[in-house]
């Protein structure tokens, strides 16, 4: 990290050009990102920029399309919430990463760093919680079709979404608060694309063994709880489908295909946290874009009703733009 004006233990004992003192520790962190890629940075910059534009555009289009009264089933309610979470999930990290490619050093204040850390993890777990709610919705639709409307009431849908947000907050809060309470007196270079918890903990001036245990435990609880519930839903769905005829089986599988694809990609990518540290950073950056990017694509391709609604929304948008142009021309 010699190319960065990082805060060292020696200069933290006096007032420095970075505005740090031993009494208050570092006042900001430097996000190293993927500066070691050299000329390849611009390739990643273009990839992230295009991905971010498509994520915002695709997920916004789904949210607007799902305001269509014809799409009033619980599945579409959960999908609109997932799109909302995906948009903000990527917004917590990608804009800062994009700016880092255009400047020599990218700094982030200590409070902003921990806010970014909290919301990145919390929104990621919330997305998995919503995927779990969607798995339960598919289970009820296939295994209890006659009772579907009486079970999946508006109150139940709201409770499932509230549960996803509450669960993610409970899983994220302890590790984030413990990291925030640690002293940081230098160095202050975060060797990641954003304020990743494990990367920030390496900069603490105190023992972080308890923090590591709490963070790992929270991650395992979040992954295993949602993973087991989704797997259980699909095991029961599989048993129910095996008792159906060929036509019903294909129809039932068609209603689950998009969700199952998204879940598979999400949990497969999450398993890459155990590979080498350098590769893990690259995978983390790609994963931060990949899942929110693929969600609208997969659901749009697999769902005719959603595609039709998107076409109607685009048609209304074009009509509104044309009407505005006509008004401006007349005036």
mmCIF file of C-alpha atoms in Angstrom:
data_model
loop_
_atom_site.group_PDB
_atom_site.id
_atom_site.type_symbol
_atom_site.label_atom_id
_atom_site.label_comp_id
_atom_site.label_asym_id
_atom_site.label_seq_id
_atom_site.Cartn_x
_atom_site.Cartn_y
_atom_site.Cartn_z
ATOM 1 C CA UNK A 1 0.000 0.000 0.000
ATOM 2 C CA UNK A 2 3.006 2.322 -0.332
ATOM 3 C CA UNK A 3 1.330 4.411 -3.024
ATOM 4 C CA UNK A 4 -1.430 5.488 -0.616
ATOM 5 C CA UNK A 5 -1.170 8.254 1.990
ATOM 6 C CA UNK A 6 -2.233 5.853 4.716
ATOM 7 C CA UNK A 7 -2.170 6.566 8.413
ATOM 8 C CA UNK A 8 0.543 4.627 10.244
ATOM 9 C CA UNK A 9 0.911 3.778 13.881
ATOM 10 C CA UNK A 10 3.850 6.165 14.193
ATOM 11 C CA UNK A 11 2.072 9.210 12.814
ATOM 12 C CA UNK A 12 -1.126 8.461 14.716
ATOM 13 C CA UNK A 13 0.618 9.694 17.891
ATOM 14 C CA UNK A 14 0.697 13.272 16.627
ATOM 15 C CA UNK A 15 -1.358 15.632 14.504
ATOM 16 C CA UNK A 16 -0.749 14.755 10.863
ATOM 17 C CA UNK A 17 -1.647 15.960 7.391
ATOM 18 C CA UNK A 18 -4.432 13.405 7.380
ATOM 19 C CA UNK A 19 -5.990 15.041 10.414
ATOM 20 C CA UNK A 20 -5.580 12.028 12.707
ATOM 21 C CA UNK A 21 -4.422 11.848 16.290
ATOM 22 C CA UNK A 22 -4.019 8.985 18.692
ATOM 23 C CA UNK A 23 -6.966 10.314 20.715
ATOM 24 C CA UNK A 24 -9.445 10.073 17.881
ATOM 25 C CA UNK A 25 -7.876 7.532 15.520
ATOM 26 C CA UNK A 26 -8.352 7.638 11.760
ATOM 27 C CA UNK A 27 -10.962 10.067 10.438
ATOM 28 C CA UNK A 28 -11.360 8.330 7.077
ATOM 29 C CA UNK A 29 -10.547 5.146 5.209
ATOM 30 C CA UNK A 30 -8.964 4.812 1.778
ATOM 31 C CA UNK A 31 -10.724 2.305 -0.495
ATOM 32 C CA UNK A 32 -7.997 0.527 -2.415
ATOM 33 C CA UNK A 33 -10.466 -1.296 -4.644
ATOM 34 C CA UNK A 34 -8.978 -3.050 -7.633
ATOM 35 C CA UNK A 35 -6.241 -0.537 -8.403
ATOM 36 C CA UNK A 36 -3.757 -3.385 -8.883
ATOM 37 C CA UNK A 37 -5.510 -4.286 -12.146
ATOM 38 C CA UNK A 38 -3.728 -1.415 -13.907
ATOM 39 C CA UNK A 39 -4.954 -0.817 -17.462
ATOM 40 C CA UNK A 40 -7.696 -3.434 -16.989
ATOM 41 C CA UNK A 41 -9.452 -1.045 -14.597
ATOM 42 C CA UNK A 42 -11.210 0.702 -17.483
ATOM 43 C CA UNK A 43 -12.642 -2.618 -18.677
ATOM 44 C CA UNK A 44 -14.098 -3.235 -15.225
ATOM 45 C CA UNK A 45 -15.280 0.403 -15.080
ATOM 46 C CA UNK A 46 -17.259 -0.003 -18.319
ATOM 47 C CA UNK A 47 -18.614 -3.366 -17.132
ATOM 48 C CA UNK A 48 -19.775 -1.934 -13.804
ATOM 49 C CA UNK A 49 -21.230 1.228 -15.350
ATOM 50 C CA UNK A 50 -23.267 -0.651 -17.958
ATOM 51 C CA UNK A 51 -24.314 -3.216 -15.360
ATOM 52 C CA UNK A 52 -25.438 -0.510 -12.939
ATOM 53 C CA UNK A 53 -27.453 1.313 -15.633
ATOM 54 C CA UNK A 54 -29.167 -1.940 -16.631
ATOM 55 C CA UNK A 55 -29.827 -2.836 -12.968
ATOM 56 C CA UNK A 56 -31.490 0.520 -12.288
ATOM 57 C CA UNK A 57 -33.397 0.499 -15.579
ATOM 58 C CA UNK A 58 -34.466 -3.162 -15.477
ATOM 59 C CA UNK A 59 -35.562 -3.212 -11.854
ATOM 60 C CA UNK A 60 -37.307 0.168 -12.156
ATOM 61 C CA UNK A 61 -39.195 -1.140 -15.174
ATOM 62 C CA UNK A 62 -40.327 -4.204 -13.206
ATOM 63 C CA UNK A 63 -41.515 -2.029 -10.301
ATOM 64 C CA UNK A 64 -43.494 0.226 -12.669
ATOM 65 C CA UNK A 65 -44.831 -2.775 -14.602
ATOM 66 C CA UNK A 66 -46.025 -4.403 -11.382
ATOM 67 C CA UNK A 67 -48.276 -1.440 -10.648
ATOM 68 C CA UNK A 68 -50.489 -2.977 -13.350
ATOM 69 C CA UNK A 69 -53.769 -4.085 -11.650
ATOM 70 C CA UNK A 70 -53.651 -7.288 -13.720
ATOM 71 C CA UNK A 71 -50.552 -8.389 -11.795
ATOM 72 C CA UNK A 72 -51.961 -8.536 -8.295
ATOM 73 C CA UNK A 73 -50.811 -11.984 -7.131
ATOM 74 C CA UNK A 74 -48.453 -12.302 -4.120
ATOM 75 C CA UNK A 75 -45.590 -13.462 -6.367
ATOM 76 C CA UNK A 76 -45.527 -10.077 -8.122
ATOM 77 C CA UNK A 77 -45.693 -8.233 -4.815
ATOM 78 C CA UNK A 78 -42.597 -10.112 -3.625
ATOM 79 C CA UNK A 79 -40.871 -9.545 -6.970
ATOM 80 C CA UNK A 80 -41.398 -5.774 -6.787
ATOM 81 C CA UNK A 81 -39.902 -5.770 -3.287
ATOM 82 C CA UNK A 82 -36.939 -7.817 -4.522
ATOM 83 C CA UNK A 83 -36.352 -5.335 -7.355
ATOM 84 C CA UNK A 84 -36.469 -2.437 -4.881
ATOM 85 C CA UNK A 85 -33.902 -4.134 -2.621
ATOM 86 C CA UNK A 86 -31.630 -5.010 -5.563
ATOM 87 C CA UNK A 87 -31.543 -1.381 -6.708
ATOM 88 C CA UNK A 88 -30.468 -0.067 -3.316
ATOM 89 C CA UNK A 89 -28.150 -3.032 -2.687
ATOM 90 C CA UNK A 90 -26.054 -2.092 -5.713
ATOM 91 C CA UNK A 91 -26.321 1.640 -4.994
ATOM 92 C CA UNK A 92 -24.541 1.167 -1.645
ATOM 93 C CA UNK A 93 -21.312 0.150 -3.405
ATOM 94 C CA UNK A 94 -21.185 0.601 -7.187
ATOM 95 C CA UNK A 95 -21.238 4.456 -7.405
ATOM 96 C CA UNK A 96 -18.306 4.643 -4.975
ATOM 97 C CA UNK A 97 -16.434 1.946 -6.900
ATOM 98 C CA UNK A 98 -17.012 3.771 -10.187
ATOM 99 C CA UNK A 99 -15.599 6.985 -8.723
ATOM 100 C CA UNK A 100 -12.536 5.081 -7.474
ATOM 101 C CA UNK A 101 -11.619 4.155 -11.056
ATOM 102 C CA UNK A 102 -11.543 7.834 -12.007
ATOM 103 C CA UNK A 103 -9.331 9.106 -9.185
ATOM 104 C CA UNK A 104 -5.945 8.228 -7.701
ATOM 105 C CA UNK A 105 -7.339 7.710 -4.206
ATOM 106 C CA UNK A 106 -10.891 7.186 -2.963
ATOM 107 C CA UNK A 107 -11.639 8.103 0.615
ATOM 108 C CA UNK A 108 -14.700 7.476 2.744
ATOM 109 C CA UNK A 109 -15.396 8.889 6.202
ATOM 110 C CA UNK A 110 -15.542 6.465 9.112
ATOM 111 C CA UNK A 111 -19.328 6.915 9.711
ATOM 112 C CA UNK A 112 -20.041 6.530 5.971
ATOM 113 C CA UNK A 113 -17.886 3.406 5.860
ATOM 114 C CA UNK A 114 -19.873 1.673 8.587
ATOM 115 C CA UNK A 115 -23.190 2.804 7.115
ATOM 116 C CA UNK A 116 -22.123 1.314 3.796
ATOM 117 C CA UNK A 117 -21.053 -1.887 5.568
ATOM 118 C CA UNK A 118 -24.379 -2.182 7.394
ATOM 119 C CA UNK A 119 -26.663 -1.547 4.423
ATOM 120 C CA UNK A 120 -24.668 -3.712 2.016
ATOM 121 C CA UNK A 121 -24.929 -6.738 4.308
ATOM 122 C CA UNK A 122 -28.446 -5.961 5.503
ATOM 123 C CA UNK A 123 -29.875 -5.536 1.995
ATOM 124 C CA UNK A 124 -28.099 -8.695 0.819
ATOM 125 C CA UNK A 125 -29.724 -10.722 3.604
ATOM 126 C CA UNK A 126 -33.075 -8.995 2.984
ATOM 127 C CA UNK A 127 -32.948 -10.173 -0.638
ATOM 128 C CA UNK A 128 -32.442 -13.751 0.560
ATOM 129 C CA UNK A 129 -35.314 -13.302 3.006
ATOM 130 C CA UNK A 130 -37.575 -12.211 0.148
ATOM 131 C CA UNK A 131 -36.423 -15.196 -1.927
ATOM 132 C CA UNK A 132 -37.421 -17.359 1.055
ATOM 133 C CA UNK A 133 -40.878 -15.728 1.127
ATOM 134 C CA UNK A 134 -41.196 -16.389 -2.607
ATOM 135 C CA UNK A 135 -40.269 -20.042 -2.058
ATOM 136 C CA UNK A 136 -43.042 -20.313 0.554
ATOM 137 C CA UNK A 137 -45.443 -18.656 -1.903
ATOM 138 C CA UNK A 138 -44.566 -21.260 -4.563
ATOM 139 C CA UNK A 139 -44.957 -24.055 -1.990
ATOM 140 C CA UNK A 140 -48.481 -22.909 -1.060
ATOM 141 C CA UNK A 141 -49.447 -22.391 -4.724
ATOM 142 C CA UNK A 142 -48.371 -25.902 -5.757
ATOM 143 C CA UNK A 143 -48.997 -27.971 -2.625
ATOM 144 C CA UNK A 144 -52.182 -26.224 -1.417
ATOM 145 C CA UNK A 145 -53.719 -24.632 -4.532
ATOM 146 C CA UNK A 146 -57.282 -24.675 -3.201
ATOM 147 C CA UNK A 147 -56.296 -22.784 -0.051
ATOM 148 C CA UNK A 148 -53.808 -20.447 -1.753
ATOM 149 C CA UNK A 149 -55.926 -17.291 -1.667
ATOM 150 C CA UNK A 150 -57.018 -17.867 1.937
ATOM 151 C CA UNK A 151 -53.418 -18.484 3.099
ATOM 152 C CA UNK A 152 -51.540 -15.828 1.097
ATOM 153 C CA UNK A 153 -53.605 -12.875 2.256
ATOM 154 C CA UNK A 154 -52.363 -9.289 2.086
ATOM 155 C CA UNK A 155 -51.600 -9.424 5.829
ATOM 156 C CA UNK A 156 -49.468 -12.556 5.403
ATOM 157 C CA UNK A 157 -47.574 -10.968 2.504
ATOM 158 C CA UNK A 158 -46.770 -7.895 4.611
ATOM 159 C CA UNK A 159 -45.703 -10.080 7.534
ATOM 160 C CA UNK A 160 -43.334 -12.065 5.300
ATOM 161 C CA UNK A 161 -41.729 -8.885 3.931
ATOM 162 C CA UNK A 162 -41.490 -7.361 7.423
ATOM 163 C CA UNK A 163 -39.946 -10.634 8.618
ATOM 164 C CA UNK A 164 -37.313 -10.496 5.859
ATOM 165 C CA UNK A 165 -36.314 -6.935 6.821
ATOM 166 C CA UNK A 166 -36.347 -7.666 10.565
ATOM 167 C CA UNK A 167 -34.312 -10.868 10.182
ATOM 168 C CA UNK A 168 -31.667 -9.093 8.084
ATOM 169 C CA UNK A 169 -31.398 -6.243 10.590
ATOM 170 C CA UNK A 170 -30.997 -8.640 13.520
ATOM 171 C CA UNK A 171 -28.289 -10.587 11.659
ATOM 172 C CA UNK A 172 -26.369 -7.457 10.616
ATOM 173 C CA UNK A 173 -26.594 -5.168 13.645
ATOM 174 C CA UNK A 174 -24.348 -6.951 16.224
ATOM 175 C CA UNK A 175 -21.312 -7.440 13.951
ATOM 176 C CA UNK A 176 -21.548 -3.897 12.571
ATOM 177 C CA UNK A 177 -21.808 -2.284 16.017
ATOM 178 C CA UNK A 178 -18.869 -4.361 17.310
ATOM 179 C CA UNK A 179 -16.763 -3.295 14.308
ATOM 180 C CA UNK A 180 -17.742 0.358 14.840
ATOM 181 C CA UNK A 181 -16.684 0.248 18.495
ATOM 182 C CA UNK A 182 -13.172 -0.980 17.670
ATOM 183 C CA UNK A 183 -10.301 1.544 17.749
ATOM 184 C CA UNK A 184 -8.761 2.374 14.363
ATOM 185 C CA UNK A 185 -5.427 4.171 14.711
ATOM 186 C CA UNK A 186 -3.785 3.109 11.452
ATOM 187 C CA UNK A 187 -3.176 2.041 8.754
ATOM 188 C CA UNK A 188 -6.405 3.092 7.043
ATOM 189 C CA UNK A 189 -6.309 1.388 3.607
ATOM 190 C CA UNK A 190 -9.257 -0.968 3.008
ATOM 191 C CA UNK A 191 -8.080 -3.652 0.583
ATOM 192 C CA UNK A 192 -11.492 -4.138 -1.001
ATOM 193 C CA UNK A 193 -13.893 -2.417 -3.382
ATOM 194 C CA UNK A 194 -15.987 -1.145 -0.447
ATOM 195 C CA UNK A 195 -16.074 -1.297 3.355
ATOM 196 C CA UNK A 196 -16.116 -5.070 3.547
ATOM 197 C CA UNK A 197 -16.326 -6.204 7.219
ATOM 198 C CA UNK A 198 -13.347 -8.582 7.145
ATOM 199 C CA UNK A 199 -11.194 -5.997 5.340
ATOM 200 C CA UNK A 200 -12.070 -3.243 7.827
ATOM 201 C CA UNK A 201 -11.522 -5.518 10.851
ATOM 202 C CA UNK A 202 -7.924 -6.061 9.709
ATOM 203 C CA UNK A 203 -7.311 -2.349 10.387
ATOM 204 C CA UNK A 204 -8.449 -2.425 14.031
ATOM 205 C CA UNK A 205 -5.824 -1.722 16.692
ATOM 206 C CA UNK A 206 -7.313 -4.272 19.108
ATOM 207 C CA UNK A 207 -8.104 -7.966 19.237
ATOM 208 C CA UNK A 208 -10.935 -8.818 16.810
ATOM 209 C CA UNK A 209 -11.268 -12.544 17.497
ATOM 210 C CA UNK A 210 -14.710 -12.102 19.112
ATOM 211 C CA UNK A 211 -15.781 -9.848 16.240
ATOM 212 C CA UNK A 212 -14.727 -12.532 13.754
ATOM 213 C CA UNK A 213 -16.753 -15.185 15.568
ATOM 214 C CA UNK A 214 -19.862 -12.969 15.785
ATOM 215 C CA UNK A 215 -19.560 -11.963 12.127
ATOM 216 C CA UNK A 216 -19.097 -15.555 10.941
ATOM 217 C CA UNK A 217 -21.945 -16.777 13.151
ATOM 218 C CA UNK A 218 -24.294 -14.088 11.825
ATOM 219 C CA UNK A 219 -23.373 -14.938 8.227
ATOM 220 C CA UNK A 220 -23.950 -18.660 8.821
ATOM 221 C CA UNK A 221 -27.301 -18.005 10.529
ATOM 222 C CA UNK A 222 -28.413 -15.805 7.624
ATOM 223 C CA UNK A 223 -27.298 -18.224 4.907
ATOM 224 C CA UNK A 224 -28.354 -21.459 6.591
ATOM 225 C CA UNK A 225 -31.732 -20.232 7.865
ATOM 226 C CA UNK A 226 -32.857 -18.926 4.484
ATOM 227 C CA UNK A 227 -31.150 -21.759 2.621
ATOM 228 C CA UNK A 228 -32.775 -24.500 4.714
ATOM 229 C CA UNK A 229 -36.231 -22.905 4.443
ATOM 230 C CA UNK A 230 -35.912 -22.564 0.649
ATOM 231 C CA UNK A 231 -34.600 -26.118 0.328
ATOM 232 C CA UNK A 232 -37.417 -27.467 2.521
ATOM 233 C CA UNK A 233 -39.992 -25.671 0.368
ATOM 234 C CA UNK A 234 -38.580 -27.183 -2.796
ATOM 235 C CA UNK A 235 -38.332 -30.672 -1.305
ATOM 236 C CA UNK A 236 -42.052 -30.492 -0.473
ATOM 237 C CA UNK A 237 -42.763 -29.010 -3.915
ATOM 238 C CA UNK A 238 -40.786 -31.843 -5.526
ATOM 239 C CA UNK A 239 -42.771 -34.472 -3.600
ATOM 240 C CA UNK A 240 -46.039 -32.823 -4.651
ATOM 241 C CA UNK A 241 -44.964 -32.534 -8.305
ATOM 242 C CA UNK A 242 -43.945 -36.207 -8.414
ATOM 243 C CA UNK A 243 -47.587 -37.154 -7.760
ATOM 244 C CA UNK A 244 -48.905 -35.040 -10.661
ATOM 245 C CA UNK A 245 -49.520 -35.887 -14.280
ATOM 246 C CA UNK A 246 -47.074 -34.823 -16.997
ATOM 247 C CA UNK A 247 -49.017 -31.692 -18.012
ATOM 248 C CA UNK A 248 -49.536 -30.509 -14.437
ATOM 249 C CA UNK A 249 -45.904 -31.307 -13.644
ATOM 250 C CA UNK A 250 -44.612 -29.123 -16.475
ATOM 251 C CA UNK A 251 -46.935 -26.276 -15.502
ATOM 252 C CA UNK A 252 -45.879 -26.476 -11.838
ATOM 253 C CA UNK A 253 -42.203 -26.554 -12.766
ATOM 254 C CA UNK A 254 -42.720 -23.538 -15.037
ATOM 255 C CA UNK A 255 -44.003 -21.457 -12.114
ATOM 256 C CA UNK A 256 -40.866 -22.272 -10.090
ATOM 257 C CA UNK A 257 -38.183 -22.145 -12.803
ATOM 258 C CA UNK A 258 -37.363 -18.426 -12.577
ATOM 259 C CA UNK A 259 -37.216 -18.383 -8.776
ATOM 260 C CA UNK A 260 -35.159 -21.585 -8.632
ATOM 261 C CA UNK A 261 -32.689 -20.153 -11.161
ATOM 262 C CA UNK A 262 -32.206 -16.945 -9.133
ATOM 263 C CA UNK A 263 -31.782 -18.895 -5.877
ATOM 264 C CA UNK A 264 -29.214 -21.244 -7.451
ATOM 265 C CA UNK A 265 -27.131 -18.335 -8.796
ATOM 266 C CA UNK A 266 -27.353 -16.440 -5.498
ATOM 267 C CA UNK A 267 -26.227 -19.282 -3.240
ATOM 268 C CA UNK A 268 -23.618 -20.633 -5.677
ATOM 269 C CA UNK A 269 -21.945 -17.222 -5.887
ATOM 270 C CA UNK A 270 -22.043 -16.883 -2.081
ATOM 271 C CA UNK A 271 -19.951 -20.070 -1.772
ATOM 272 C CA UNK A 272 -17.005 -18.297 -3.427
ATOM 273 C CA UNK A 273 -16.232 -16.417 -0.209
ATOM 274 C CA UNK A 274 -13.989 -19.342 0.711
ATOM 275 C CA UNK A 275 -11.578 -18.965 -2.220
ATOM 276 C CA UNK A 276 -8.322 -16.967 -2.172
ATOM 277 C CA UNK A 277 -8.526 -13.383 -0.886
ATOM 278 C CA UNK A 278 -7.517 -11.620 -4.140
ATOM 279 C CA UNK A 279 -9.907 -13.673 -6.266
ATOM 280 C CA UNK A 280 -12.612 -13.270 -3.616
ATOM 281 C CA UNK A 281 -12.525 -9.480 -4.050
ATOM 282 C CA UNK A 282 -13.053 -9.795 -7.809
ATOM 283 C CA UNK A 283 -15.821 -12.368 -7.317
ATOM 284 C CA UNK A 284 -17.466 -10.124 -4.691
ATOM 285 C CA UNK A 285 -17.482 -7.195 -7.122
ATOM 286 C CA UNK A 286 -18.948 -9.340 -9.908
ATOM 287 C CA UNK A 287 -21.509 -10.876 -7.528
ATOM 288 C CA UNK A 288 -22.595 -7.411 -6.339
ATOM 289 C CA UNK A 289 -23.652 -6.738 -9.929
ATOM 290 C CA UNK A 290 -24.556 -10.193 -11.263
ATOM 291 C CA UNK A 291 -27.564 -11.180 -9.167
ATOM 292 C CA UNK A 292 -29.402 -7.808 -9.286
ATOM 293 C CA UNK A 293 -28.597 -7.709 -13.023
ATOM 294 C CA UNK A 294 -29.971 -11.195 -13.719
ATOM 295 C CA UNK A 295 -33.107 -10.997 -11.562
ATOM 296 C CA UNK A 296 -35.166 -8.794 -13.935
ATOM 297 C CA UNK A 297 -33.796 -10.630 -16.983
ATOM 298 C CA UNK A 298 -34.675 -14.096 -15.660
ATOM 299 C CA UNK A 299 -38.136 -13.168 -14.400
ATOM 300 C CA UNK A 300 -38.967 -11.258 -17.576
ATOM 301 C CA UNK A 301 -37.899 -14.114 -19.832
ATOM 302 C CA UNK A 302 -39.772 -16.746 -17.837
ATOM 303 C CA UNK A 303 -43.026 -14.855 -17.276
ATOM 304 C CA UNK A 304 -45.353 -13.927 -20.151
ATOM 305 C CA UNK A 305 -47.661 -11.802 -17.959
ATOM 306 C CA UNK A 306 -44.701 -9.721 -16.795
ATOM 307 C CA UNK A 307 -43.390 -9.306 -20.351
ATOM 308 C CA UNK A 308 -46.821 -8.121 -21.516
ATOM 309 C CA UNK A 309 -47.044 -5.684 -18.603
ATOM 310 C CA UNK A 310 -43.573 -4.293 -19.398
ATOM 311 C CA UNK A 311 -44.628 -3.787 -23.027
ATOM 312 C CA UNK A 312 -47.758 -1.935 -21.888
ATOM 313 C CA UNK A 313 -45.682 0.211 -19.528
ATOM 314 C CA UNK A 314 -43.203 1.083 -22.291
ATOM 315 C CA UNK A 315 -46.103 1.888 -24.604
ATOM 316 C CA UNK A 316 -47.621 4.260 -22.004
ATOM 317 C CA UNK A 317 -44.210 5.864 -21.492
ATOM 318 C CA UNK A 318 -43.721 6.430 -25.225
ATOM 319 C CA UNK A 319 -47.222 7.892 -25.491
ATOM 320 C CA UNK A 320 -46.510 10.263 -22.595
ATOM 321 C CA UNK A 321 -43.225 11.376 -24.184
ATOM 322 C CA UNK A 322 -44.921 11.933 -27.549
ATOM 323 C CA UNK A 323 -47.708 13.942 -25.907
ATOM 324 C CA UNK A 324 -45.124 16.105 -24.103
ATOM 325 C CA UNK A 325 -43.291 16.769 -27.380
ATOM 326 C CA UNK A 326 -46.548 17.709 -29.092
ATOM 327 C CA UNK A 327 -47.408 20.167 -26.298
ATOM 328 C CA UNK A 328 -43.936 21.728 -26.482
ATOM 329 C CA UNK A 329 -44.213 22.013 -30.270
ATOM 330 C CA UNK A 330 -47.611 23.777 -30.054
ATOM 331 C CA UNK A 331 -46.425 26.142 -27.341
#
